[in-house]
Amino acid sequence: MKFHVTTMGCQMNVGDGDWLTRALIAEGFTPASDEEAELFILFTCSVRDKPEQKVVSEIGRIADRHRDNPEAFIAVGGCTAQQLGTALWRRFPMVRLVFGTDGIAAAPRALARLAREPGLRLSLLDFTESYPERDQSWPEDRLPPRAFVSIMQGCDNYCSYCIVPFVRGRQKSRSLPSIIEECTSLAQRGAREVTLLGQNVNSYGLDDSGDGTSFAALLDAVAAVPGLERIRFTTSHPKDLDDAVIARFADLPQLCPALHLPVQSGSDDILRRMGRRYDTAAYLTLVDKLRRARPDIALTTDFIVGFPGETEADFAATLDLVRKVGFESGFSFMYSDRPGTASERLEPKISQEVKSARLAELQALLDERLAASLAARVGRTDTVLIEGASRRDGPKGPSWRGRDPAGRIVNLALPGAGDATGRLVRVRIVQAKKHSLIGEAEADHD
């Protein structure tokens, strides 16, 4: 059976989508385009209302497009699947599998069974008591230069606006040996970079499933894996970012100078109403420590605008925080009520018009910061890990796409290089584009 995976939302979903693709290939399924597939797998997000609406729209589009194919069916995974569950069956007859974040390990065999039994529907929505381990084998023709490695599942923070603990469950840390085994296997197969994934990686190992191993100790162990050139991690909660992890940015050359540190608001009153358990002074102290440990660190962040009760002064404080920190870039979102969260009951709600205006103003400032950061790279030389072919050829022939240590996208030509995927190349930046950089390779690439 031919299948197509569509991923929405966070990097945890991206990592899950990559894993399920490999697992299905091992089961005998074949990846295909949206036009040719018979099995459609959606990894979904319900953190905000808009992504959830997008899921429903995508299911409707697939069902309408393939209504004449009785073999075709849809599997819905991720947070929306966990939230809506088997209600998706009643609304969309073409949906035959719903699986939550703890159910993904069993999804490949469930899909194989559904392919054999056309009248069957299955759900995998139960939460597990410990981290659900998965088969981590890779097909030989899909070896990655960079890979995602999940280190935990779920979250215990219960921020007032966030649905994640309800749809991903309580925090469950993966065992240190299994993480190192996967990282070692990836490195032996050619991976040069890993991104450690979790809803709150800074609290790794400190839940009931963990063994007390700290996140800093995990970073040390991953950095000791032979062959790994780069390590990244996401996502970090500021309240749990401790001095030991910050020190690793100075001590571990493999740890990339980049950190996504969601702040959500620049107003202490709004942070308190959000249940974030830090204030702007504490956040700025973290920024200062990070820059002392690694002066070249690129900081990115998330903001929510229009949280219930947000005043013009609160919003102005957010803009002021952007200028104080000097973020490399950031993502901003309009607040939306999520069912069952504490903020659903908070008043006063902010009008759609005000939220839209604030979002546009904040995102314009963040885009301005990104443009300035990219422009400042012109003339500098750095090492770029080539991830694959660029979408467009450059003036000097086929173009390749990679990332510098801070995670910035760099496009460059490598004449006569053959397949450059996975190579580390010294590159001089010659031009800044809207969201990426253009570089020229130096002679000493490997």
Short mmCIF file of C-alpha atoms in Angstrom, two decimals:
data_model
loop_
_atom_site.label_atom_id
_atom_site.label_comp_id
_atom_site.label_asym_id
_atom_site.label_seq_id
_atom_site.Cartn_x
_atom_site.Cartn_y
_atom_site.Cartn_z
CA MET A 1 0.00 0.00 0.00
CA LYS A 2 1.22 3.49 -0.87
CA PHE A 3 1.16 6.05 1.93
CA HIS A 4 1.63 9.78 2.39
CA VAL A 5 2.49 11.54 5.68
CA THR A 6 1.43 15.13 6.39
CA THR A 7 2.90 16.77 9.49
CA MET A 8 1.46 19.80 11.27
CA GLY A 9 2.67 21.50 14.41
CA CYS A 10 5.78 21.01 16.52
CA GLN A 11 9.10 19.26 15.97
CA MET A 12 7.89 16.38 18.12
CA ASN A 13 5.34 15.69 15.39
CA VAL A 14 8.07 15.98 12.76
CA GLY A 15 10.15 13.42 14.63
CA ASP A 16 7.14 11.11 15.03
CA GLY A 17 6.33 11.45 11.32
CA ASP A 18 9.90 10.57 10.35
CA TRP A 19 9.84 7.52 12.62
CA LEU A 20 6.49 6.24 11.35
CA THR A 21 7.65 6.65 7.75
CA ARG A 22 10.66 4.42 8.43
CA ALA A 23 8.56 1.90 10.34
CA LEU A 24 5.99 1.62 7.56
CA ILE A 25 8.69 1.08 4.96
CA ALA A 26 9.97 -1.77 7.12
CA GLU A 27 6.38 -3.18 7.11
CA GLY A 28 6.36 -3.18 3.29
CA PHE A 29 4.48 0.07 2.68
CA THR A 30 5.67 2.48 -0.04
CA PRO A 31 5.98 6.27 0.32
CA ALA A 32 4.02 8.14 -2.35
CA SER A 33 2.79 11.56 -3.34
CA ASP A 34 -0.53 12.93 -2.16
CA GLU A 35 -1.98 12.14 -5.60
CA GLU A 36 -0.86 8.49 -5.67
CA ALA A 37 -1.31 7.42 -2.04
CA GLU A 38 -4.08 5.24 -0.65
CA LEU A 39 -3.19 5.67 3.01
CA PHE A 40 -3.04 9.21 4.38
CA ILE A 41 -1.44 9.81 7.79
CA LEU A 42 -1.89 13.16 9.49
CA PHE A 43 0.20 14.23 12.47
CA THR A 44 -1.86 16.94 14.07
CA CYS A 45 -1.66 19.86 16.49
CA SER A 46 -4.33 21.20 18.85
CA VAL A 47 -2.27 23.72 20.80
CA ARG A 48 -4.36 26.49 19.22
CA ASP A 49 -7.73 26.58 17.55
CA LYS A 50 -6.42 27.40 14.06
CA PRO A 51 -4.24 24.25 13.66
CA GLU A 52 -7.19 22.15 14.80
CA GLN A 53 -9.38 23.74 12.14
CA LYS A 54 -6.65 23.02 9.60
CA VAL A 55 -6.76 19.33 10.50
CA VAL A 56 -10.50 19.13 9.90
CA SER A 57 -10.09 20.96 6.60
CA GLU A 58 -7.32 18.60 5.46
CA ILE A 59 -9.35 15.49 6.33
CA GLY A 60 -12.27 16.87 4.34
CA ARG A 61 -10.01 17.64 1.37
CA ILE A 62 -8.57 14.12 1.29
CA ALA A 63 -11.97 12.50 1.70
CA ASP A 64 -13.43 14.55 -1.14
CA ARG A 65 -10.48 13.91 -3.44
CA HIS A 66 -10.40 10.13 -2.92
CA ARG A 67 -14.08 9.36 -2.37
CA ASP A 68 -14.13 7.03 -5.39
CA ASN A 69 -11.32 4.82 -4.06
CA PRO A 70 -12.77 2.28 -1.59
CA GLU A 71 -9.25 1.17 -0.56
CA ALA A 72 -8.18 4.62 0.57
CA PHE A 73 -8.30 5.57 4.25
CA ILE A 74 -6.96 8.11 6.74
CA ALA A 75 -5.05 7.73 10.01
CA VAL A 76 -4.98 10.70 12.38
CA GLY A 77 -2.28 10.97 15.02
CA GLY A 78 -0.93 13.58 17.40
CA CYS A 79 -2.68 16.00 19.71
CA THR A 80 -5.94 16.50 17.79
CA ALA A 81 -6.39 12.73 17.56
CA GLN A 82 -5.88 12.44 21.33
CA GLN A 83 -8.29 15.31 21.97
CA LEU A 84 -11.13 14.35 19.61
CA GLY A 85 -10.58 10.59 19.68
CA THR A 86 -13.16 8.34 18.03
CA ALA A 87 -15.48 11.30 17.43
CA LEU A 88 -13.44 11.67 14.23
CA TRP A 89 -14.94 8.35 13.06
CA ARG A 90 -18.48 9.67 13.26
CA ARG A 91 -17.65 12.83 11.39
CA PHE A 92 -15.30 11.34 8.80
CA PRO A 93 -16.02 7.75 7.69
CA MET A 94 -12.70 7.63 5.83
CA VAL A 95 -10.80 7.90 9.15
CA ARG A 96 -10.03 4.35 10.31
CA LEU A 97 -7.24 4.88 12.83
CA VAL A 98 -6.83 7.48 15.55
CA PHE A 99 -3.69 7.27 17.66
CA GLY A 100 -2.31 9.47 20.40
CA THR A 101 1.25 10.31 21.22
CA ASP A 102 1.67 7.22 23.40
CA GLY A 103 -0.01 5.04 20.78
CA ILE A 104 2.42 5.69 17.93
CA ALA A 105 4.64 2.72 18.81
CA ALA A 106 1.76 0.39 17.93
CA ALA A 107 0.66 2.35 14.84
CA PRO A 108 2.70 0.47 12.17
CA ARG A 109 1.16 -2.92 13.01
CA ALA A 110 -2.28 -1.35 13.37
CA LEU A 111 -1.99 0.17 9.89
CA ALA A 112 -0.82 -3.14 8.44
CA ARG A 113 -3.88 -4.83 9.96
CA LEU A 114 -6.22 -2.12 8.63
CA ALA A 115 -4.78 -2.61 5.14
CA ARG A 116 -5.69 -6.31 5.38
CA GLU A 117 -9.14 -5.82 6.94
CA PRO A 118 -11.05 -3.08 5.07
CA GLY A 119 -14.03 -2.95 7.44
CA LEU A 120 -11.98 -2.45 10.61
CA ARG A 121 -11.43 0.68 12.69
CA LEU A 122 -8.90 1.00 15.51
CA SER A 123 -7.99 3.52 18.20
CA LEU A 124 -4.72 3.79 20.15
CA LEU A 125 -5.50 6.48 22.70
CA ASP A 126 -4.45 5.11 26.09
CA PHE A 127 -1.66 6.81 28.00
CA THR A 128 1.18 4.61 29.21
CA GLU A 129 2.87 4.71 32.61
CA SER A 130 6.37 4.91 31.11
CA TYR A 131 7.97 6.10 27.88
CA PRO A 132 6.76 3.86 25.02
CA GLU A 133 9.93 2.61 23.30
CA ARG A 134 9.94 2.10 19.53
CA ASP A 135 11.98 0.16 17.00
CA GLN A 136 14.74 2.59 15.91
CA SER A 137 16.04 0.80 12.81
CA TRP A 138 16.59 2.79 9.62
CA PRO A 139 16.20 1.63 5.99
CA GLU A 140 19.62 1.72 4.33
CA ASP A 141 18.42 4.17 1.67
CA ARG A 142 17.11 6.68 4.23
CA LEU A 143 20.19 7.40 6.34
CA PRO A 144 20.05 10.98 7.65
CA PRO A 145 22.78 13.63 8.07
CA ARG A 146 20.64 15.00 10.92
CA ALA A 147 17.98 13.28 12.98
CA PHE A 148 15.47 13.86 15.77
CA VAL A 149 15.79 11.80 18.95
CA SER A 150 12.90 11.86 21.42
CA ILE A 151 14.06 11.87 25.04
CA MET A 152 10.72 12.25 26.81
CA GLN A 153 6.97 12.49 26.34
CA GLY A 154 4.33 14.70 27.92
CA CYS A 155 4.47 17.64 30.31
CA ASP A 156 3.79 18.33 34.00
CA ASN A 157 3.73 22.14 33.90
CA TYR A 158 0.04 22.84 33.26
CA CYS A 159 0.47 26.41 32.05
CA SER A 160 -2.99 27.97 32.21
CA TYR A 161 -3.41 28.24 28.41
CA CYS A 162 -1.87 24.93 27.38
CA ILE A 163 -3.64 21.74 26.36
CA VAL A 164 -0.44 19.70 26.01
CA PRO A 165 -0.62 17.87 29.40
CA PHE A 166 -4.16 16.76 28.50
CA VAL A 167 -3.30 15.45 25.02
CA ARG A 168 0.29 14.26 25.54
CA GLY A 169 -0.06 13.08 29.11
CA ARG A 170 2.18 13.48 32.14
CA GLN A 171 5.93 13.70 31.67
CA LYS A 172 7.69 10.38 31.03
CA SER A 173 11.46 10.37 30.53
CA ARG A 174 13.12 7.84 28.29
CA SER A 175 15.97 5.80 29.75
CA LEU A 176 19.48 7.13 29.26
CA PRO A 177 20.83 3.85 27.77
CA SER A 178 18.11 3.74 25.10
CA ILE A 179 18.80 7.35 24.07
CA ILE A 180 22.54 6.75 23.80
CA GLU A 181 21.94 3.51 21.91
CA GLU A 182 19.83 5.36 19.34
CA CYS A 183 22.31 8.23 19.03
CA THR A 184 25.18 5.77 18.58
CA SER A 185 23.26 3.86 15.91
CA LEU A 186 22.47 7.09 14.07
CA ALA A 187 26.10 8.21 14.17
CA GLN A 188 27.29 4.85 12.87
CA ARG A 189 24.87 5.20 9.96
CA GLY A 190 26.15 8.64 9.02
CA ALA A 191 24.15 11.11 11.09
CA ARG A 192 26.29 14.09 12.05
CA GLU A 193 23.68 16.03 14.01
CA VAL A 194 20.93 15.10 16.46
CA THR A 195 18.17 17.22 17.95
CA LEU A 196 16.96 16.02 21.34
CA LEU A 197 13.19 16.42 21.58
CA GLY A 198 10.84 16.82 24.50
CA GLN A 199 8.05 19.07 25.69
CA ASN A 200 10.35 20.37 28.46
CA VAL A 201 13.81 18.90 28.02
CA ASN A 202 15.23 20.78 31.01
CA SER A 203 13.24 18.57 33.38
CA TYR A 204 14.43 15.34 31.73
CA GLY A 205 14.94 12.48 34.15
CA LEU A 206 13.23 14.12 37.11
CA ASP A 207 9.78 12.50 36.72
CA ASP A 208 8.63 9.14 38.07
CA SER A 209 9.76 7.38 34.86
CA GLY A 210 13.25 8.87 35.09
CA ASP A 211 16.24 7.64 37.05
CA GLY A 212 17.34 11.05 38.30
CA THR A 213 19.77 11.64 35.42
CA SER A 214 19.84 15.38 34.79
CA PHE A 215 19.53 16.94 31.36
CA ALA A 216 23.07 18.31 31.68
CA ALA A 217 24.34 14.76 32.30
CA LEU A 218 22.40 13.55 29.26
CA LEU A 219 24.07 16.23 27.13
CA ASP A 220 27.47 15.04 28.33
CA ALA A 221 26.61 11.45 27.39
CA VAL A 222 25.33 12.37 23.92
CA ALA A 223 28.37 14.56 23.27
CA ALA A 224 30.59 11.54 23.99
CA VAL A 225 29.02 9.53 21.13
CA PRO A 226 31.72 9.12 18.43
CA GLY A 227 30.86 10.74 15.11
CA LEU A 228 28.28 13.25 16.29
CA GLU A 229 29.40 16.72 15.26
CA ARG A 230 26.39 18.71 16.45
CA ILE A 231 23.77 18.53 19.19
CA ARG A 232 20.63 20.64 19.48
CA PHE A 233 17.62 20.41 21.77
CA THR A 234 14.09 21.71 22.04
CA THR A 235 11.93 22.79 23.81
CA SER A 236 13.16 24.51 26.98
CA HIS A 237 11.00 25.93 29.75
CA PRO A 238 12.76 28.96 31.30
CA LYS A 239 11.83 27.98 34.86
CA ASP A 240 13.85 24.75 34.54
CA LEU A 241 16.90 26.01 32.64
CA ASP A 242 19.62 25.61 35.26
CA ASP A 243 23.23 26.75 35.48
CA ALA A 244 24.55 23.26 34.69
CA VAL A 245 22.82 23.22 31.28
CA ILE A 246 23.90 26.80 30.57
CA ALA A 247 27.49 25.82 31.36
CA ARG A 248 27.33 23.08 28.72
CA PHE A 249 27.10 25.78 26.01
CA ALA A 250 30.62 26.79 27.03
CA ASP A 251 31.97 23.32 27.78
CA LEU A 252 30.64 21.11 24.94
CA PRO A 253 31.87 22.05 21.45
CA GLN A 254 29.22 19.77 19.93
CA LEU A 255 26.39 21.77 21.52
CA CYS A 256 25.26 24.26 18.88
CA PRO A 257 25.12 27.96 19.78
CA ALA A 258 21.34 28.12 19.44
CA LEU A 259 18.49 27.95 21.93
CA HIS A 260 14.73 28.25 21.53
CA LEU A 261 13.55 29.66 24.86
CA PRO A 262 9.80 30.49 24.78
CA VAL A 263 8.98 33.53 26.91
CA GLN A 264 5.31 33.99 25.83
CA SER A 265 4.95 37.57 27.18
CA GLY A 266 6.99 40.53 28.35
CA SER A 267 4.46 41.41 31.06
CA ASP A 268 4.96 40.00 34.54
CA ASP A 269 1.22 40.18 35.21
CA ILE A 270 0.43 38.16 32.09
CA LEU A 271 3.19 35.64 32.88
CA ARG A 272 1.61 35.17 36.31
CA ARG A 273 -1.84 34.64 34.76
CA MET A 274 -0.29 32.18 32.31
CA GLY A 275 1.16 30.17 35.19
CA ARG A 276 4.68 30.35 33.77
CA ARG A 277 6.43 30.55 37.18
CA TYR A 278 9.10 33.10 36.20
CA ASP A 279 9.12 36.86 35.58
CA THR A 280 10.89 39.01 33.02
CA ALA A 281 13.78 39.73 35.41
CA ALA A 282 14.45 36.01 35.79
CA TYR A 283 14.23 35.53 32.03
CA LEU A 284 16.69 38.37 31.37
CA THR A 285 19.06 36.86 33.94
CA LEU A 286 19.00 33.59 31.95
CA VAL A 287 19.74 35.52 28.74
CA ASP A 288 22.72 37.21 30.40
CA LYS A 289 24.09 33.89 31.67
CA LEU A 290 23.66 32.24 28.27
CA ARG A 291 25.50 35.04 26.48
CA ARG A 292 28.33 34.96 28.99
CA ALA A 293 28.65 31.20 28.48
CA ARG A 294 28.37 31.42 24.67
CA PRO A 295 28.62 34.98 23.27
CA ASP A 296 27.59 33.88 19.77
CA ILE A 297 24.42 32.08 20.88
CA ALA A 298 21.34 32.69 18.72
CA LEU A 299 18.21 32.99 20.86
CA THR A 300 14.74 32.40 19.44
CA THR A 301 11.40 32.43 21.23
CA ASP A 302 7.60 32.17 21.19
CA PHE A 303 4.99 34.78 22.12
CA ILE A 304 1.25 34.64 22.71
CA VAL A 305 -0.63 37.90 22.10
CA GLY A 306 -4.12 38.73 23.28
CA PHE A 307 -4.07 36.60 26.42
CA PRO A 308 -7.17 37.30 28.56
CA GLY A 309 -6.68 40.59 30.37
CA GLU A 310 -3.71 41.74 28.26
CA THR A 311 -3.65 45.55 28.28
CA GLU A 312 -1.89 47.94 25.94
CA ALA A 313 0.77 48.35 28.63
CA ASP A 314 1.22 44.57 28.82
CA PHE A 315 1.66 44.39 25.06
CA ALA A 316 4.10 47.31 25.09
CA ALA A 317 6.14 45.40 27.66
CA THR A 318 6.33 42.48 25.24
CA LEU A 319 7.66 44.72 22.47
CA ASP A 320 10.17 46.17 24.92
CA LEU A 321 11.39 42.68 25.87
CA VAL A 322 12.04 41.84 22.22
CA ARG A 323 14.27 44.91 21.95
CA LYS A 324 16.07 44.19 25.24
CA VAL A 325 16.88 40.57 24.43
CA GLY A 326 17.64 41.03 20.74
CA PHE A 327 16.17 37.71 19.67
CA GLU A 328 17.47 36.17 16.46
CA SER A 329 13.86 35.49 15.49
CA GLY A 330 10.58 34.39 17.03
CA PHE A 331 7.15 32.94 16.48
CA SER A 332 4.04 34.79 17.61
CA PHE A 333 0.51 33.47 17.94
CA MET A 334 -2.90 34.81 18.83
CA TYR A 335 -4.35 33.40 22.02
CA SER A 336 -7.29 31.04 21.61
CA ASP A 337 -9.27 29.22 24.30
CA ARG A 338 -8.48 25.52 24.50
CA PRO A 339 -11.03 23.19 26.08
CA GLY A 340 -10.37 22.26 29.68
CA THR A 341 -7.54 24.74 30.30
CA ALA A 342 -7.61 27.23 33.17
CA SER A 343 -7.36 30.27 30.89
CA GLU A 344 -10.59 29.27 29.16
CA ARG A 345 -12.34 30.69 32.23
CA LEU A 346 -10.26 33.87 32.47
CA GLU A 347 -11.70 37.29 31.62
CA PRO A 348 -11.72 39.73 29.96
CA LYS A 349 -11.24 38.21 26.52
CA ILE A 350 -9.45 40.31 23.92
CA SER A 351 -11.28 41.05 20.69
CA GLN A 352 -10.18 39.43 17.44
CA GLU A 353 -9.43 42.86 15.94
CA VAL A 354 -7.11 43.84 18.78
CA LYS A 355 -5.39 40.45 18.77
CA SER A 356 -4.82 40.66 15.01
CA ALA A 357 -3.37 44.15 15.23
CA ARG A 358 -1.03 43.21 18.08
CA LEU A 359 0.08 40.06 16.30
CA ALA A 360 0.95 42.01 13.14
CA GLU A 361 2.94 44.60 15.11
CA LEU A 362 4.85 42.02 17.11
CA GLN A 363 5.62 39.79 14.15
CA ALA A 364 6.84 42.81 12.15
CA LEU A 365 9.30 43.57 14.95
CA LEU A 366 10.45 39.94 15.09
CA ASP A 367 10.86 39.86 11.30
CA GLU A 368 12.91 43.05 11.56
CA ARG A 369 15.14 41.33 14.10
CA LEU A 370 15.59 38.32 11.80
CA ALA A 371 16.50 40.52 8.84
CA ALA A 372 19.11 42.36 10.92
CA SER A 373 20.56 39.11 12.25
CA LEU A 374 20.89 37.61 8.78
CA ALA A 375 22.39 40.79 7.33
CA ALA A 376 25.02 40.75 10.08
CA ARG A 377 26.23 37.34 8.84
CA VAL A 378 27.31 38.68 5.41
CA GLY A 379 31.07 38.50 5.05
CA ARG A 380 31.49 35.90 7.80
CA THR A 381 32.68 32.34 7.33
CA ASP A 382 31.14 29.35 9.08
CA THR A 383 30.69 25.60 8.78
CA VAL A 384 27.51 24.42 7.08
CA LEU A 385 26.08 20.90 7.32
CA ILE A 386 24.55 20.05 3.94
CA GLU A 387 21.06 18.57 4.35
CA GLY A 388 20.19 18.06 0.70
CA ALA A 389 19.51 19.72 -2.62
CA SER A 390 18.09 23.23 -2.60
CA ARG A 391 14.74 23.81 -4.25
CA ARG A 392 16.31 26.14 -6.81
CA ASP A 393 19.55 26.07 -8.77
CA GLY A 394 21.81 29.05 -8.30
CA PRO A 395 23.72 31.05 -10.93
CA LYS A 396 26.69 28.68 -10.62
CA GLY A 397 24.75 25.45 -11.07
CA PRO A 398 22.99 23.00 -8.74
CA SER A 399 22.45 24.49 -5.32
CA TRP A 400 22.61 22.78 -1.93
CA ARG A 401 20.84 23.61 1.30
CA GLY A 402 22.31 23.33 4.77
CA ARG A 403 22.49 24.97 8.18
CA ASP A 404 25.19 26.78 10.09
CA PRO A 405 25.81 25.93 13.77
CA ALA A 406 23.10 28.38 14.91
CA GLY A 407 20.57 26.70 12.63
CA ARG A 408 20.36 29.39 9.95
CA ILE A 409 19.51 28.11 6.48
CA VAL A 410 22.34 28.54 3.96
CA ASN A 411 22.08 27.87 0.21
CA LEU A 412 25.25 27.41 -1.83
CA ALA A 413 26.64 25.88 -5.01
CA LEU A 414 29.13 22.99 -4.89
CA PRO A 415 30.22 22.46 -8.51
CA GLY A 416 31.32 18.89 -9.21
CA ALA A 417 30.64 17.76 -5.66
CA GLY A 418 28.25 14.93 -6.57
CA ASP A 419 25.84 14.18 -3.76
CA ALA A 420 26.95 16.57 -1.02
CA THR A 421 24.36 15.51 1.55
CA GLY A 422 25.92 15.09 4.99
CA ARG A 423 29.08 17.01 4.23
CA LEU A 424 30.43 19.78 6.45
CA VAL A 425 31.51 22.71 4.30
CA ARG A 426 33.30 25.94 5.18
CA VAL A 427 31.20 28.69 3.65
CA ARG A 428 31.57 32.44 3.31
CA ILE A 429 28.23 34.26 3.45
CA VAL A 430 27.76 36.63 0.52
CA GLN A 431 24.08 37.57 0.69
CA ALA A 432 21.15 37.66 3.12
CA LYS A 433 17.68 36.78 1.88
CA LYS A 434 14.35 37.11 3.71
CA HIS A 435 14.66 33.89 5.72
CA SER A 436 17.99 32.41 4.63
CA LEU A 437 21.56 33.07 3.56
CA ILE A 438 23.51 32.62 0.32
CA GLY A 439 27.08 31.39 0.65
CA GLU A 440 30.16 30.45 -1.35
CA ALA A 441 32.08 27.30 -0.44
CA GLU A 442 35.72 27.59 0.49
CA ALA A 443 38.32 25.06 -0.64
CA ASP A 444 38.63 23.20 2.66
CA HIS A 445 35.25 21.44 2.76
CA ASP A 446 35.41 17.77 3.72
#
